[in-house]
Short mmCIF file of C-alpha atoms and ligand atoms in Angstrom, two decimals:
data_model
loop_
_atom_site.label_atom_id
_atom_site.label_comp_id
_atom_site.label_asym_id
_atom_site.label_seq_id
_atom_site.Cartn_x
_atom_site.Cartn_y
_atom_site.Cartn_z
CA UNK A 7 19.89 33.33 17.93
CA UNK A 8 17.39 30.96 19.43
CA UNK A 9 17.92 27.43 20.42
CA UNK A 10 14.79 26.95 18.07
CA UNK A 11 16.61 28.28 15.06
CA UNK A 12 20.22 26.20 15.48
CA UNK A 13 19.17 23.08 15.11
CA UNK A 14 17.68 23.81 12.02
CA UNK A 15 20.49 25.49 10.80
CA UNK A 16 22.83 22.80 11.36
CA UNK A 17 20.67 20.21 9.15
CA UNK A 18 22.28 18.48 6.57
CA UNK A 19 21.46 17.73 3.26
CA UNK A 20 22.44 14.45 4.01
CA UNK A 21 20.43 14.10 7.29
CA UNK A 22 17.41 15.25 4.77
CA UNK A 23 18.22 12.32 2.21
CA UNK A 24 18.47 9.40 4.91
CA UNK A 25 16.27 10.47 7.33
CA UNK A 26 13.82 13.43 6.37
CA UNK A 27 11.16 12.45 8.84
CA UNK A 28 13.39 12.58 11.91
CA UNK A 29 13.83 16.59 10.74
CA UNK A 30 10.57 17.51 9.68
CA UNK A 31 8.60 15.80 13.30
CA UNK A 32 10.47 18.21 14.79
CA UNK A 33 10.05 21.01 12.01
CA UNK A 34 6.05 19.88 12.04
CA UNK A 35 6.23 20.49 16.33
CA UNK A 36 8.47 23.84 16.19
CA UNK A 37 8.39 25.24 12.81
CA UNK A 38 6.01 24.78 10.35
CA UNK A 39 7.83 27.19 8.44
CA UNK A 40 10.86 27.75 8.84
CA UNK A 41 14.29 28.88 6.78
CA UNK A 42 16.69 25.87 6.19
CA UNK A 43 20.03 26.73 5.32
CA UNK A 44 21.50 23.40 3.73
CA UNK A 45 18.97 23.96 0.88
CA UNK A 46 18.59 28.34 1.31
CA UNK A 47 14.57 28.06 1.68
CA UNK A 48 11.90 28.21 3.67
CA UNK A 49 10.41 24.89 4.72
CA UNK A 50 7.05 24.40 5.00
CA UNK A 51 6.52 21.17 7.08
CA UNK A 52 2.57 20.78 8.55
CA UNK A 53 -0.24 19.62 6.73
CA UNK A 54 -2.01 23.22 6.82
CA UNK A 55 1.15 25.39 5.72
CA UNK A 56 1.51 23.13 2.47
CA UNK A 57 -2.37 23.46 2.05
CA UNK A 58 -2.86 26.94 2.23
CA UNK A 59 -0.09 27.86 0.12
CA UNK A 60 -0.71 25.16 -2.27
CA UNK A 61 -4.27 26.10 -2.72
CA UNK A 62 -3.91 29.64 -2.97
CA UNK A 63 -2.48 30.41 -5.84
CA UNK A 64 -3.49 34.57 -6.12
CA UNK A 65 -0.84 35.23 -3.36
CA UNK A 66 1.67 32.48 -4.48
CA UNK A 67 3.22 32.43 -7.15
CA UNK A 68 4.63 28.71 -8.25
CA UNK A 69 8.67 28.81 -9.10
CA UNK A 70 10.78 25.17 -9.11
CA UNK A 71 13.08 24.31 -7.03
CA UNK A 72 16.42 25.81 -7.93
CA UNK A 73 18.25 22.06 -8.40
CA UNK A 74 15.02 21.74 -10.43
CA UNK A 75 15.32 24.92 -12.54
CA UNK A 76 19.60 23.60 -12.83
CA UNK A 77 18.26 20.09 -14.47
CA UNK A 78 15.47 21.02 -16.61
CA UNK A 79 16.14 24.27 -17.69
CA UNK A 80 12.79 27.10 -17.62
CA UNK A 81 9.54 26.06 -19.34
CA UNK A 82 8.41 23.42 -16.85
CA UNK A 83 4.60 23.14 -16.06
CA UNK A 84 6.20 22.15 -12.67
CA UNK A 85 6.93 26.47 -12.59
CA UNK A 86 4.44 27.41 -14.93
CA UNK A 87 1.62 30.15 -14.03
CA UNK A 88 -1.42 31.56 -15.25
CA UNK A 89 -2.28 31.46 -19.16
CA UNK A 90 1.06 29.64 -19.64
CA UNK A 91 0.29 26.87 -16.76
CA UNK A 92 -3.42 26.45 -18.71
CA UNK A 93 -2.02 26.02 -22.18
CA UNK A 94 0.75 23.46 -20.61
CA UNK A 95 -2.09 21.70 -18.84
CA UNK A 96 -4.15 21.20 -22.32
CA UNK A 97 -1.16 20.00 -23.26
CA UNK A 98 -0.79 17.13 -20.95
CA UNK A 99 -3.77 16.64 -19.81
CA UNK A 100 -5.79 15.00 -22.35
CA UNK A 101 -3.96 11.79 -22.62
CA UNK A 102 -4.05 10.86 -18.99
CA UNK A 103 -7.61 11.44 -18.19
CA UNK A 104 -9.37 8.41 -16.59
CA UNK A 105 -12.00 7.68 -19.44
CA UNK A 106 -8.77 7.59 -22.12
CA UNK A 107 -6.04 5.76 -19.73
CA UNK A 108 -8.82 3.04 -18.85
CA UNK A 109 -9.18 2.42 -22.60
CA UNK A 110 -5.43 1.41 -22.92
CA UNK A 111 -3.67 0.82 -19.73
CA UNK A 112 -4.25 -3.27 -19.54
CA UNK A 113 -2.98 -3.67 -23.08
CA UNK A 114 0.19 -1.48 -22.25
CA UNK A 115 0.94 -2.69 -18.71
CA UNK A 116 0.10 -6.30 -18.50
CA UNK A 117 1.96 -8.42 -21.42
CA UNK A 118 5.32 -6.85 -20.41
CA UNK A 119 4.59 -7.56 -16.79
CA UNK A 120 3.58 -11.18 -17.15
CA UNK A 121 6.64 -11.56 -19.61
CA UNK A 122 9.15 -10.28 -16.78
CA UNK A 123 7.45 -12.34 -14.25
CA UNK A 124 7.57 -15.23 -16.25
CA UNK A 125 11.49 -14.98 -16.56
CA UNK A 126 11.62 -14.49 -12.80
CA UNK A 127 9.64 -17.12 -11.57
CA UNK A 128 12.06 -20.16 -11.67
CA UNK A 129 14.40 -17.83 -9.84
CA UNK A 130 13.04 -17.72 -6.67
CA UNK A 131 14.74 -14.61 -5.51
CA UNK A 132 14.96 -11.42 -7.24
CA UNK A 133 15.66 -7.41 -6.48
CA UNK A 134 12.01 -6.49 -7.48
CA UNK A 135 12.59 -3.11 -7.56
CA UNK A 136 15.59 -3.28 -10.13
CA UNK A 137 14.17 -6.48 -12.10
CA UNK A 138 10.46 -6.04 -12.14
CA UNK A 139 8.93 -2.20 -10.58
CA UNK A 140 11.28 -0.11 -12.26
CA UNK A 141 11.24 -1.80 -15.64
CA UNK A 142 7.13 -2.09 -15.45
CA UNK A 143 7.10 1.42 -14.39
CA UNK A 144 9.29 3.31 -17.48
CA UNK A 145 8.20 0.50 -19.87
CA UNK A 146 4.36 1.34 -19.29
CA UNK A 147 4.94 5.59 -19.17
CA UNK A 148 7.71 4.54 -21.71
CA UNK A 149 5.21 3.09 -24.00
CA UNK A 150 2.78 5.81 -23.40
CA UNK A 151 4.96 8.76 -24.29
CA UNK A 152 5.73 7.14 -27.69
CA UNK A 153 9.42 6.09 -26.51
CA UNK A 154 9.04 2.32 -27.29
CA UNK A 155 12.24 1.97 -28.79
CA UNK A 156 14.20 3.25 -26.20
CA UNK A 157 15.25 0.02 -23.92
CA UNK A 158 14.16 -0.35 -20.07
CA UNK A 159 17.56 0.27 -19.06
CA UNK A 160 17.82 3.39 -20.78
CA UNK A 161 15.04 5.02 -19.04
CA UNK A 162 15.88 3.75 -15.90
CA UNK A 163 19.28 5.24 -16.44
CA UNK A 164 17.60 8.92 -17.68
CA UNK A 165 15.27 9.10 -14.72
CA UNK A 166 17.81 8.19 -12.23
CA UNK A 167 20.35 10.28 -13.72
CA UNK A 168 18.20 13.30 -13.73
CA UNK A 169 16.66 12.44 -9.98
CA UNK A 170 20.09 12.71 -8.34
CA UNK A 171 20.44 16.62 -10.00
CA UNK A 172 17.06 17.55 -9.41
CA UNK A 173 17.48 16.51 -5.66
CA UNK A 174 20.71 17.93 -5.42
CA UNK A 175 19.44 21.13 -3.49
CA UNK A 176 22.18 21.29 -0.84
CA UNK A 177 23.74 24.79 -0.69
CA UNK A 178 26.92 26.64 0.77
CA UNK A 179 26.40 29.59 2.78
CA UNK A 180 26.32 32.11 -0.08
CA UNK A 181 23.47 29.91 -1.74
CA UNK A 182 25.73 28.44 -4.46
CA UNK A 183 25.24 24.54 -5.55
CA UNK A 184 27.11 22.07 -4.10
CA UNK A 185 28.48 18.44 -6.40
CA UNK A 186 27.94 19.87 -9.56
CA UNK A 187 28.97 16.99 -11.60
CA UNK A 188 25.44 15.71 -10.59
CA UNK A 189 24.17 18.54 -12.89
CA UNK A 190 26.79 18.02 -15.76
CA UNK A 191 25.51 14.43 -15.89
CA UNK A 192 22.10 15.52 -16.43
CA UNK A 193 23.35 17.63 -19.08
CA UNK A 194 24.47 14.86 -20.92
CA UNK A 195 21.72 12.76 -20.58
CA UNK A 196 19.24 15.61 -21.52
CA UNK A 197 21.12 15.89 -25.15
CA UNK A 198 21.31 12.03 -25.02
CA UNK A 199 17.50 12.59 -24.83
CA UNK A 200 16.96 15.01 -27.54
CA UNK A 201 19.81 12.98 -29.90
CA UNK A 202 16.55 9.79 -29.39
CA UNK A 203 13.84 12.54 -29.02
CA UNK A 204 14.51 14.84 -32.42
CA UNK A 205 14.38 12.42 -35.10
CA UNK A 206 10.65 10.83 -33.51
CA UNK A 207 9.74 13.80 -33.37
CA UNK A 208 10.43 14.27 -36.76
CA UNK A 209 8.62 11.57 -37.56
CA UNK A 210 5.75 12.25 -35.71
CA UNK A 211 5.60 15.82 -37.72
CA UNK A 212 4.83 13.55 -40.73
CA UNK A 213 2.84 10.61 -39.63
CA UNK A 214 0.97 11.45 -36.21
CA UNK A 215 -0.32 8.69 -34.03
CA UNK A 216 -1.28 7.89 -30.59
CA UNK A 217 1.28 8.64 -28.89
CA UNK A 218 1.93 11.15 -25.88
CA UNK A 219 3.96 13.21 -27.76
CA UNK A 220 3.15 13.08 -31.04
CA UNK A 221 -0.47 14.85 -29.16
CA UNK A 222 1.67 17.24 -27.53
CA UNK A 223 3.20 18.29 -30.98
CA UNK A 224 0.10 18.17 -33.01
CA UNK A 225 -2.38 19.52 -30.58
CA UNK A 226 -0.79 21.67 -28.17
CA UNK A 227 0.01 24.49 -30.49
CA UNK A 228 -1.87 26.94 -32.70
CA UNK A 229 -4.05 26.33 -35.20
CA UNK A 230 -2.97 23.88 -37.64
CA UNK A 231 1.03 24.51 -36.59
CA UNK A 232 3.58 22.25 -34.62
CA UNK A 233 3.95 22.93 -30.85
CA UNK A 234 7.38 24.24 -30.72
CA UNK A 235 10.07 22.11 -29.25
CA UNK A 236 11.49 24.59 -26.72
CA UNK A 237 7.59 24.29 -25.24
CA UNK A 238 7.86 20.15 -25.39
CA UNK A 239 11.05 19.58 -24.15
CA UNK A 240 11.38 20.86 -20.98
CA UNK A 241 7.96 18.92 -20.01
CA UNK A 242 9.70 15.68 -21.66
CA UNK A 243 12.41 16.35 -19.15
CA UNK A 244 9.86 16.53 -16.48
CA UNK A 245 7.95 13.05 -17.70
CA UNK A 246 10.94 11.23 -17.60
CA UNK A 247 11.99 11.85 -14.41
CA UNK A 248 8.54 11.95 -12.26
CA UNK A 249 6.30 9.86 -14.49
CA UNK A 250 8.83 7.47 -14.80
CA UNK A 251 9.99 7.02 -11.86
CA UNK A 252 7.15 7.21 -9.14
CA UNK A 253 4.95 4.36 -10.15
CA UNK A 254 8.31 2.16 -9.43
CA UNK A 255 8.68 4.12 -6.08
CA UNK A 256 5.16 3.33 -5.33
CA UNK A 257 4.95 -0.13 -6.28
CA UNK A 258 8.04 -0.66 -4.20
CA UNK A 259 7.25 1.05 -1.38
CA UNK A 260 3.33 -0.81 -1.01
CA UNK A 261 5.59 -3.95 -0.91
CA UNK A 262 7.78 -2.96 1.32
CA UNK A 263 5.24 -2.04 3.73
CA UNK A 264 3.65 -5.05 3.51
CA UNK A 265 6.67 -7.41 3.59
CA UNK A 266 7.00 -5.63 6.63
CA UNK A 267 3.42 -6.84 8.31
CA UNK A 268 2.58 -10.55 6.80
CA UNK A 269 -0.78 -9.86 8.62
CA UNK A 270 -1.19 -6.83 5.96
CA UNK A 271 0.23 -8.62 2.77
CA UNK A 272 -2.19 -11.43 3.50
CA UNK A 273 -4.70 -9.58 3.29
CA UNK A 274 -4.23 -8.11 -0.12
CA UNK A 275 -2.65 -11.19 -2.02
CA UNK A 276 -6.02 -13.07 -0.41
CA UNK A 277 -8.35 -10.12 -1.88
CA UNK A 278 -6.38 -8.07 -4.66
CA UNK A 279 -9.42 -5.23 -4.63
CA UNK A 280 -8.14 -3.99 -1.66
CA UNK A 281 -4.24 -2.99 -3.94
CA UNK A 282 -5.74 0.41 -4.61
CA UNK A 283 -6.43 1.06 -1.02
CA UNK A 284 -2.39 -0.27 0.12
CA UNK A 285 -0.98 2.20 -2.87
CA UNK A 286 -2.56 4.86 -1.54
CA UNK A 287 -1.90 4.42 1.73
CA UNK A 288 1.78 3.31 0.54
CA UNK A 289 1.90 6.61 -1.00
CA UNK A 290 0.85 8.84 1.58
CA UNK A 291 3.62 6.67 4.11
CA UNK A 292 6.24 7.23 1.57
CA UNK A 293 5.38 10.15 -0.50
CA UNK A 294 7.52 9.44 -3.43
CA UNK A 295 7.55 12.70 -4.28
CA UNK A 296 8.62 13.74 -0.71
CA UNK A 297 9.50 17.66 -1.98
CA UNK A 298 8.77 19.40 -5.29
CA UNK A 299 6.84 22.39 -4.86
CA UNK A 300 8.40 26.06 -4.11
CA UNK A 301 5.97 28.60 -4.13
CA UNK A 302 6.70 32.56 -3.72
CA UNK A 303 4.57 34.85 -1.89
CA UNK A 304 3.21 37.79 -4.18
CA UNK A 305 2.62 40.20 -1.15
CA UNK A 306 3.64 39.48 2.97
CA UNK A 307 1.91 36.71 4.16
CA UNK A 308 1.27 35.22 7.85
CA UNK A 309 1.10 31.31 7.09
CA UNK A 310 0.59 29.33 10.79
CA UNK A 311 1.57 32.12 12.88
CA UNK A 312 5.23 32.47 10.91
CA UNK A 313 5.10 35.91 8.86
CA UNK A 314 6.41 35.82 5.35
CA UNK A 315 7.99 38.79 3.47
CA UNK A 316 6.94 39.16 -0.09
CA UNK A 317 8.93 37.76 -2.40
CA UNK A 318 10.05 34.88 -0.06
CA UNK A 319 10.39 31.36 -1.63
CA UNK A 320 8.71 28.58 -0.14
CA UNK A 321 9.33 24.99 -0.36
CA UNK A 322 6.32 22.65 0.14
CA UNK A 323 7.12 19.44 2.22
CA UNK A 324 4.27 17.03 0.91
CA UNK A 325 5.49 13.72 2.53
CA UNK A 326 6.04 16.06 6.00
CA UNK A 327 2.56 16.86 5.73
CA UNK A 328 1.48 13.48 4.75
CA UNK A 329 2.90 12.38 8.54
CA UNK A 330 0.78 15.51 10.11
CA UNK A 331 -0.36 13.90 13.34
CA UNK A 332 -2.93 16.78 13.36
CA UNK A 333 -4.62 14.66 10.36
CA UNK A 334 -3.81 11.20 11.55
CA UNK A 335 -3.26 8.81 14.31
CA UNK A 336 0.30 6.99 13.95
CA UNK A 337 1.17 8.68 11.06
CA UNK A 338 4.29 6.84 10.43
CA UNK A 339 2.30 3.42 10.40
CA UNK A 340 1.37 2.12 7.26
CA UNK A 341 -2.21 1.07 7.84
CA UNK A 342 -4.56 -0.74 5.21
CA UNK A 343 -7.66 0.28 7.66
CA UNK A 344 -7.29 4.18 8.18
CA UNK A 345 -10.19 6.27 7.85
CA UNK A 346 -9.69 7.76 4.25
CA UNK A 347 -8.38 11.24 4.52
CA UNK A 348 -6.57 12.78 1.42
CA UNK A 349 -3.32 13.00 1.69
CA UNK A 350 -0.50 15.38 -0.58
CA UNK A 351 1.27 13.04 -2.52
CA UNK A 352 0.12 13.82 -5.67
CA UNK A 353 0.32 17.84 -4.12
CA UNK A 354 -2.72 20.14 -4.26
CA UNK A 355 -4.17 23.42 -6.25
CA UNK A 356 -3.94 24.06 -9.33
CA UNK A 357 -0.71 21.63 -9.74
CA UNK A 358 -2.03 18.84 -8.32
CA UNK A 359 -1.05 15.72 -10.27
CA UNK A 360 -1.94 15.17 -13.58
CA UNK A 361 -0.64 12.07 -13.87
CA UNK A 362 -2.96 10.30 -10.35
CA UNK A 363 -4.89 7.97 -12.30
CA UNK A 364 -2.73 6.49 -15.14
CA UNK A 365 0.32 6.36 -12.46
CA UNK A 366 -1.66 4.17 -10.04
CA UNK A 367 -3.47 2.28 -12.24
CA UNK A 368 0.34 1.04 -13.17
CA UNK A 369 1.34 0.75 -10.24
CA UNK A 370 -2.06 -1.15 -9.47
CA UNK A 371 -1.80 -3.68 -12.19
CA UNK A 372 1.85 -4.50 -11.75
CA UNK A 373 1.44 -5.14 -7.96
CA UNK A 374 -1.75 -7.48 -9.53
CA UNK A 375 0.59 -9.57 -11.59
CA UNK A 376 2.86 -9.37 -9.25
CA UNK A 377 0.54 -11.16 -6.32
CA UNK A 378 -0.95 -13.39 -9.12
CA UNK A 379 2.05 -14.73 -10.25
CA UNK A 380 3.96 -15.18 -6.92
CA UNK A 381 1.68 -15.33 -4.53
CA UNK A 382 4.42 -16.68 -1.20
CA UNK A 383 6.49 -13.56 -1.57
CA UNK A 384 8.68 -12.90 0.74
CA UNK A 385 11.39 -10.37 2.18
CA UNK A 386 14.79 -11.82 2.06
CA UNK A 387 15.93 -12.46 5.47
CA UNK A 388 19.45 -11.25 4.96
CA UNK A 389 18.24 -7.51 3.65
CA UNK A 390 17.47 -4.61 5.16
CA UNK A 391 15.49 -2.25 3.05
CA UNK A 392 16.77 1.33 2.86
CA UNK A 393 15.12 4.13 2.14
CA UNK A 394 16.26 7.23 0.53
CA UNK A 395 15.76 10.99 -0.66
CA UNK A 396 14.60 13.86 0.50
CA UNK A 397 13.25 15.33 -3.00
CA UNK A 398 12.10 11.92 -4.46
CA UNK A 399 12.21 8.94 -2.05
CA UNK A 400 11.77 5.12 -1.90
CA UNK A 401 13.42 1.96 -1.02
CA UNK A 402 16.86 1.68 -2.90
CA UNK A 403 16.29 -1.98 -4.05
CA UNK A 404 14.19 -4.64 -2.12
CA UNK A 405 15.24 -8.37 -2.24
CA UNK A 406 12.58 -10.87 -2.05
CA UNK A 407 12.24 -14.33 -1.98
CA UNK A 408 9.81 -17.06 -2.93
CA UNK A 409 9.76 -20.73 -3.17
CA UNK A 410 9.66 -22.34 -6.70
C1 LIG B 9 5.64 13.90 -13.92
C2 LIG B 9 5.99 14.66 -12.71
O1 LIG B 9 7.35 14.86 -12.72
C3 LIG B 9 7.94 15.60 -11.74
C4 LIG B 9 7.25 16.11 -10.68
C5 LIG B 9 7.93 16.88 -9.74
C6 LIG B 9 9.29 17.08 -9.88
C7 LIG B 9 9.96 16.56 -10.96
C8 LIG B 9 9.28 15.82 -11.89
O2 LIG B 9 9.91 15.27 -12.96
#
């Protein structure tokens, strides 16, 4: 074996949750593909190897990652293909175009986030993340989905709960999961979900509104019948784990980075246009969906020089790719000036994000009240921010102060 090959093959799953990037610059320099035993797949690490598989979907065929498949069951749009992946999409996709999100995203995002800012402000110190992103985030998508009576905490509980099993992709040697009481907690909260889920959806059999999901059961079936629920849940289970969770991660992450440079933070509490612009970049720096996508080649395939057998699955390393220093200079700087140049967070192909706009328009009006209301932020000088994940990643909490 090749001195190449056993580094890789003594990464840990571990190494991959602190610290992906430390792998995947070297993965990026000497393997843009490459097999990875702690999780049983091929890697793909550059910019170009998660581009030309992601974009090519008449060789690839898209599968889930097998922690993924574990948590969520089949029936994902995540693994979804062909006529199935375009009936899914008309599914979801109506509610969260641009026109229809701009038409009700200040009226479901701002109130709450003024109200929790209000209770914070006499405080002068707070865990943002935990007290103010992640309720913001799962209230607003929350909200959206029709979920209004399920409490913040709840959510917050669901989409962590089902992170930690989706993520937990570490293998033994044969290929059989490792810590499966990550997966029989996700059990439990997925029939916790369906005990709150069922009887709305009941409801929403009877008395439609405008809702996520009462669309998704009204107009995402036949003619004139219900969608079925073995279509809608698995794609609930998917919302309340990704669309729940990211805009926190985001929102988080864009203040971390600029706690981190005052210069930077300055700048954008001084002119507030320019949030858009720090999210982005904040999500390209961060992707906070670091890993998702696992594609399988339909016939062999050479991808960057490394030669794939057919049938060979593929895992797609967006927030590798998003550090490609092929595509930019100082790729693990978070810069407000970089020439635009789009990036992988939200993936590419024909599962690129449906979600983009009403996620960062979230995470673009909470970071709004956010400045507006407490405008001398500041990190607190006793933390140290930690990131984590390899599968979904962000800071685990981030202390702030302010004077009051
Ligand atoms: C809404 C998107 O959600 C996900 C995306 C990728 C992996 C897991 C998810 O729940």
């Amino acid at each position: 074996m090749s001195a190449t090959t056993n580094w890789i093959d003594s990464v840990t799953m571990e190494q991959l949750n602190e610290d992906p990037n430390a792998v995947h610059d070297r993965l990026r320099d000497e393997a843009p593909v490459a097999f990875v035993p702690a999780v049983g797949l091929h890697v793909a690490s550059t910019r170009e190897a998660c581009m030309a598989i992601a974009q090519d979907s008449e060789n690839w065929t898209t599968v889930i990652l097998p922690s993924g498949e574990r948590t969520f069951g089949t029936g994902t749009v995540l693994a979804a293909n062909g006529d199935e992946h375009v009936e899914l999409r008309k599914m979801i996709d109506p509610g969260l175009r641009p026109a229809s999100v701009d038409g009700y995203i200040d009226d479901m995002v701002r109130p709450y986030a003024r109200h929790l800012l209000e209770q914070l402000d006499e405080k002068g110190r707070a865990d943002i993340q935990e007290e103010y992103f992640a309720p913001v985030s799962v209230r607003a998508v929350g909200d959206l989905m029709g979920l209004t009576n399920v409490p913040a905490e709840t959510l917050v509980r669901w989409f962590k709960t089902l992170a930690l099993a989706f993520g937990n992709a570490a293998v033994d040697d044969k290929g059989d999961f490792l810590n499966l009481e990550l997966f029989e907690a996700a059990d439990a909260v997925r029939e916790e979900i369906q005990e709150v889920v069922d009887p709305l959806l009941d409801n929403w059999a009877e008395n439609p509104d405008h809702s996520l999901l009462s669309h998704w059961l009204h107009d995402g079936g036949a003619e004139g019948e219900l969608q079925s629920r073995e279509k809608i849940y698995p794609n609930i289970y998917v919302f309340l784990l990704g669309a729940l969770q990211e805009p926190g991660h985001v929102m988080t992450t864009t203040l971390t980075a600029l706690l981190r440079d005052p210069a930077q933070l300055e700048r954008v509490i001084d002119e507030p246009a320019l949030i858009p612009r720090a999210a982005n970049e904040a999500a390209r720096w961060v992707a906070p969906i670091w890993v998702a996508a696992v594609k399988v080649a339909n016939c062999d395939m050479t991808v960057s020089g490394v030669d794939i057998p057919a049938g060979t699955p593929v895992l797609l390393t967006y927030g590798s790719a998003n550090r490609d220093s092929d595509t930019w200079d100082s790729p693990e700087q978070f810069d407000l000036d970089r020439p635009t140049m789009p990036h992988l967070a939200f993936g590419a192909g024909r599962h690129a994000c449906a979600g983009v706009h009403v996620g960062m328009s979230i995470v673009r009006i909470a970071l709004e009240e956010l400045f507006e209301a407490i405008p001398n932020i500041e990190a607190d000088p006793d933390e140290d921010v930690t990131f984590w994940g390899w599968t979904f990643r962000g800071p685990q909490g981030l202390r702030v102060t302010w004077e009051v």
